[in-house]
C-alpha cells in the first residue's frame, strides 16, 4: 500500500456523478473529504459562474480543471469563429474558478475531412494562446481513444497531442493523460516521458471487458485491464505531481447514490491508482 498516491491528490471529475448538480457534488466532496473537484461547463451553466464560484470557495475545495473547451473543427469559417469565442468564454470561466487548466476535447471532422480538421484544431489552439496567457489558464490537449475520432476528437494519440503542444512553443499549452484513452498505445511510455513538464492533468478510470458501452464505457479503477499504477508512476517520473481526477462515464454508476460512488472511488483510488 506504500505505492498508493495520497488522497490529498484525489479529484472528483464531475461527470463521475452526472446525476448530481454542482451543489450536490460540492457537498458530496465535503462529506467524503475529497479536496479537489473538476467542474463541467454544463453544470456550471445551470446556476451561473458567480454562484458556482461561491459554492466551491465556501466549501474550501480546489478546482483541478474545467471541462471542456475545444471542438474546433466546423464546416464553415463562421462556425469555427463561434467555437473560438466559446473557448474564450471557457477560459474566462476557468480563470474565475481559480483553475489554471482548461481541458480541450478537440472535436471531430465535418464532412469526413479529417486532415483539415486536424489543421483547424492546431489553428484554433494557436489563436487562443494569447487569451489564455492573459487569463493565467493553460490549455490541456486531451487525446481521445481512436473509437471517438468520428464524433469527439481527431486527436487520438498522446504523440499527436505532444506534437501540437511542442509546435506551439509555449508553456501555455500542454497535454492531459487519461488512462482510458491512451492505455493501449505501444508508444505510451515514450510519449509520457516526452510530455514531461507539459503534462497538465492525469485522469483515471478503467476499461472493463466487455466494454459496457462506447460512450458510457468507463469502469471504476480495478474493474478492468488498465495498468493504472504503472501509468501514474510514469507521469510522476515525467514531472507531474498534481491532482488526479477520477473521470468515469458509466450509466450504472450514475444510477447509484452519489455517496456510494465517492466511497468506492476513494477505496479504489488507494488500492489501484
Coordinates of C-alpha atoms in Angstrom, one line a residue:
X1 CA 0.0 0.0 0.0
X2 CA 3.1 2.3 0.3
X3 CA 2.9 2.7 -3.5
X4 CA -0.6 4.3 -3.3
X5 CA -1.0 8.0 -4.1
X6 CA -2.1 10.4 -1.4
X7 CA -5.8 11.1 -1.0
X8 CA -4.8 14.7 -1.0
X9 CA -4.4 14.3 -4.8
X10 CA -7.9 12.8 -5.5
X11 CA -10.2 15.0 -7.5
X12 CA -13.9 14.3 -8.4
X13 CA -14.3 14.9 -12.1
X14 CA -17.9 15.9 -12.0
X15 CA -19.0 13.6 -14.8
X16 CA -18.5 10.7 -12.4
X17 CA -21.6 11.9 -10.5
X18 CA -23.5 13.2 -13.5
X19 CA -26.8 12.6 -11.6
X20 CA -25.7 15.4 -9.1
X21 CA -25.9 19.1 -9.6
X22 CA -22.7 21.1 -8.9
X23 CA -24.1 22.0 -5.4
X24 CA -24.7 18.3 -4.6
X25 CA -21.2 17.4 -5.9
X26 CA -19.6 20.0 -3.8
X27 CA -21.5 18.8 -0.7
X28 CA -20.5 15.2 -1.5
X29 CA -16.8 16.2 -1.7
X30 CA -17.1 17.9 1.7
X31 CA -18.8 14.9 3.3
X32 CA -16.2 12.5 1.8
X33 CA -13.2 14.8 2.4
X34 CA -12.3 14.9 -1.3
X35 CA -10.2 18.1 -1.7
X36 CA -10.4 18.7 -5.4
X37 CA -13.2 18.9 -8.0
X38 CA -13.1 19.2 -11.8
X39 CA -16.1 21.2 -13.0
X40 CA -18.0 20.6 -16.2
X41 CA -19.4 23.6 -18.0
X42 CA -22.9 22.3 -18.5
X43 CA -23.2 22.0 -14.7
X44 CA -21.7 25.5 -14.3
X45 CA -24.3 26.9 -16.6
X46 CA -27.2 25.5 -14.6
X47 CA -26.5 28.0 -11.8
X48 CA -24.1 30.5 -13.3
X49 CA -20.4 31.3 -12.6
X50 CA -20.9 33.6 -9.6
X51 CA -22.9 31.1 -7.6
X52 CA -20.7 28.2 -8.7
X53 CA -17.6 30.0 -7.6
X54 CA -19.1 30.9 -4.2
X55 CA -20.2 27.3 -3.6
X56 CA -16.8 25.9 -4.3
X57 CA -14.9 28.6 -2.3
X58 CA -17.2 28.4 0.7
X59 CA -16.7 24.6 0.7
X60 CA -12.9 25.0 0.7
X61 CA -12.5 23.0 -2.5
X62 CA -9.9 23.5 -5.2
X63 CA -10.7 23.2 -8.9
X64 CA -8.4 20.8 -10.7
X65 CA -9.7 21.7 -14.2
X66 CA -12.6 23.0 -16.2
X67 CA -14.0 20.6 -18.8
X68 CA -14.3 21.3 -21.6
X69 CA -13.1 23.6 -24.3
X70 CA -12.1 22.5 -27.8
X71 CA -14.5 21.3 -30.6
X72 CA -12.6 23.4 -33.1
X73 CA -13.4 21.9 -36.5
X74 CA -16.5 23.1 -38.3
X75 CA -17.7 23.2 -41.9
X76 CA -17.7 27.0 -42.2
X77 CA -15.4 29.8 -41.1
X78 CA -18.3 31.4 -39.3
X79 CA -18.9 28.3 -37.2
X80 CA -15.2 28.0 -36.5
X81 CA -15.2 31.6 -35.2
X82 CA -18.1 30.7 -32.9
X83 CA -16.1 27.8 -31.5
X84 CA -13.2 30.2 -30.8
X85 CA -15.4 32.6 -29.0
X86 CA -16.9 29.8 -26.9
X87 CA -13.4 28.7 -26.0
X88 CA -12.6 32.2 -24.9
X89 CA -15.6 32.1 -22.6
X90 CA -14.4 28.8 -21.2
X91 CA -11.0 30.4 -20.5
X92 CA -12.7 33.2 -18.6
X93 CA -14.8 30.7 -16.6
X94 CA -11.6 28.6 -15.7
X95 CA -9.9 31.8 -14.5
X96 CA -12.9 32.8 -12.4
X97 CA -12.9 29.4 -10.8
X98 CA -9.2 29.7 -10.0
X99 CA -8.1 26.7 -12.0
X100 CA -5.2 27.0 -14.4
X101 CA -6.3 24.1 -16.7
X102 CA -8.9 24.1 -19.4
X103 CA -9.3 20.6 -20.9
X104 CA -9.6 20.5 -24.6
X105 CA -11.6 17.8 -26.3
X106 CA -10.6 18.8 -29.8
X107 CA -13.6 17.8 -31.9
X108 CA -14.5 15.6 -34.9
X109 CA -14.1 16.3 -38.6
X110 CA -17.0 17.8 -40.6
X111 CA -17.7 16.2 -44.0
X112 CA -15.1 13.4 -43.4
X113 CA -12.2 15.8 -43.9
X114 CA -10.0 14.6 -41.1
X115 CA -6.8 16.2 -42.4
X116 CA -8.4 19.7 -42.4
X117 CA -10.0 19.1 -39.0
X118 CA -6.6 18.4 -37.5
X119 CA -5.3 21.7 -39.1
X120 CA -8.2 23.6 -37.6
X121 CA -7.5 22.1 -34.2
X122 CA -4.0 23.4 -34.4
X123 CA -5.0 26.8 -35.7
X124 CA -7.7 27.2 -33.0
X125 CA -5.3 26.4 -30.2
X126 CA -2.7 28.8 -31.6
X127 CA -5.3 31.6 -31.7
X128 CA -6.3 31.0 -28.1
X129 CA -2.8 31.2 -26.6
X130 CA -2.6 35.0 -26.1
X131 CA -6.1 35.0 -24.4
X132 CA -5.2 32.0 -22.2
X133 CA -2.0 33.6 -21.2
X134 CA -3.8 36.9 -20.3
X135 CA -6.1 34.9 -18.0
X136 CA -3.5 32.6 -16.5
X137 CA -5.1 29.5 -17.9
X138 CA -3.2 26.6 -19.6
X139 CA -4.7 24.6 -22.5
X140 CA -4.6 20.9 -21.9
X141 CA -5.0 18.8 -25.1
X142 CA -6.6 15.5 -24.2
X143 CA -6.2 12.8 -26.8
X144 CA -9.2 10.5 -27.0
X145 CA -9.3 6.8 -27.9
X146 CA -9.5 6.3 -31.7
X147 CA -13.1 5.0 -31.4
X148 CA -14.1 8.6 -30.7
X149 CA -12.4 10.1 -33.8
X150 CA -15.7 10.2 -35.7
X151 CA -17.7 12.1 -33.1
X152 CA -15.5 13.6 -30.4
X153 CA -11.8 14.2 -31.4
X154 CA -9.5 13.8 -34.3
X155 CA -6.6 13.9 -31.8
X156 CA -6.3 10.2 -30.9
X157 CA -2.8 9.7 -29.5
X158 CA -0.5 11.3 -26.9
X159 CA 2.1 11.6 -29.7
X160 CA -0.3 13.8 -31.7
X161 CA -1.1 15.9 -28.7
X162 CA 2.6 16.3 -27.8
X163 CA 3.5 17.4 -31.3
X164 CA 0.8 20.1 -31.3
X165 CA 1.9 21.2 -27.9
X166 CA 5.5 21.4 -29.0
X167 CA 4.6 23.2 -32.2
X168 CA 3.0 26.0 -30.0
X169 CA 6.4 26.7 -28.4
X170 CA 4.8 28.0 -25.2
X171 CA 4.2 26.7 -21.6
X172 CA 0.6 27.8 -22.1
X173 CA -0.2 24.6 -24.0
X174 CA 0.2 21.0 -22.6
X175 CA -1.4 17.6 -22.6
X176 CA -3.8 15.7 -20.4
X177 CA -3.2 12.0 -19.9
X178 CA -6.4 10.0 -19.5
X179 CA -5.7 6.3 -18.9
X180 CA -9.0 5.2 -20.6
X181 CA -7.9 6.9 -23.8
X182 CA -4.2 6.1 -24.1
X183 CA -3.6 2.8 -22.2
X184 CA -3.5 0.8 -25.5
X185 CA -0.8 2.9 -27.2
X186 CA 2.5 1.0 -27.8
X187 CA 4.3 4.4 -27.8
X188 CA 2.6 5.4 -24.5
X189 CA 5.5 5.5 -22.0
X190 CA 7.9 7.1 -24.6
X191 CA 5.2 9.8 -25.1
X192 CA 4.6 10.3 -21.4
X193 CA 8.4 10.9 -20.9
X194 CA 8.4 13.2 -24.0
X195 CA 5.5 15.3 -22.5
X196 CA 7.5 15.8 -19.3
X197 CA 6.6 19.1 -17.6
X198 CA 3.9 19.7 -20.2
X199 CA 1.5 17.2 -18.5
X200 CA -1.3 19.3 -17.2
X201 CA -3.6 16.6 -15.8
X202 CA -3.9 12.9 -15.1
X203 CA -7.4 11.2 -15.3
X204 CA -8.2 7.7 -14.1
X205 CA -10.9 5.1 -14.6
X206 CA -10.7 1.5 -16.1
X207 CA -11.5 -0.5 -19.2
X208 CA -13.7 -3.4 -18.4
X209 CA -14.1 -6.4 -20.8
X210 CA -16.5 -6.4 -22.4
X211 CA -16.9 -2.7 -22.6
X212 CA -20.5 -1.9 -21.5
X213 CA -21.0 1.0 -23.9
X214 CA -18.9 3.1 -26.2
X215 CA -19.6 6.5 -24.6
X216 CA -20.6 5.3 -21.1
X217 CA -18.0 2.6 -21.1
X218 CA -15.6 3.5 -18.3
X219 CA -15.4 1.5 -15.1
X220 CA -14.2 2.0 -11.6
X221 CA -10.4 1.6 -11.1
X222 CA -9.5 -2.0 -10.6
X223 CA -12.5 -3.3 -12.6
X224 CA -10.7 -3.6 -15.9
X225 CA -7.4 -4.2 -17.7
X226 CA -5.5 -0.9 -17.5
X227 CA -2.1 -0.7 -15.7
X228 CA -3.2 2.4 -13.9
X229 CA -0.5 2.4 -11.2
X230 CA 2.3 1.9 -13.8
X231 CA 0.9 4.9 -15.7
X232 CA 0.6 7.0 -12.6
X233 CA 4.2 6.3 -11.7
X234 CA 5.3 7.2 -15.3
X235 CA 3.5 10.6 -15.2
X236 CA 5.1 11.3 -11.8
X237 CA 8.6 10.4 -13.2
X238 CA 7.9 12.8 -16.1
X239 CA 7.3 15.5 -13.5
X240 CA 3.5 15.6 -12.9
X241 CA 2.5 15.7 -9.2
X242 CA -0.8 17.5 -9.3
X243 CA -4.4 16.3 -8.7
X244 CA -5.6 13.0 -10.1
X245 CA -9.1 13.2 -11.5
X246 CA -11.4 10.2 -11.3
X247 CA -13.4 10.6 -14.5
X248 CA -16.0 7.8 -15.0
X249 CA -18.8 7.9 -17.6
X250 CA -21.0 5.0 -16.8
X251 CA -24.8 4.7 -16.6
X252 CA -24.8 2.1 -13.8
X253 CA -22.5 4.3 -11.7
X254 CA -24.8 7.3 -12.4
X255 CA -27.8 5.3 -11.3
X256 CA -26.3 4.6 -7.8
X257 CA -26.3 7.0 -4.9
X258 CA -23.5 9.6 -5.3
X259 CA -22.1 9.0 -1.8
X260 CA -21.7 5.3 -2.6
X261 CA -19.8 6.2 -5.7
X262 CA -17.4 8.6 -3.8
X263 CA -16.8 6.0 -1.1
X264 CA -16.0 3.3 -3.7
X265 CA -13.9 5.8 -5.7
X266 CA -11.7 6.6 -2.7
X267 CA -11.1 2.9 -1.8
X268 CA -10.3 2.1 -5.5
X269 CA -8.0 5.1 -5.7
X270 CA -5.9 3.9 -2.8
X271 CA -5.9 0.3 -4.0
X272 CA -5.4 0.7 -7.7
X273 CA -4.0 4.1 -8.6

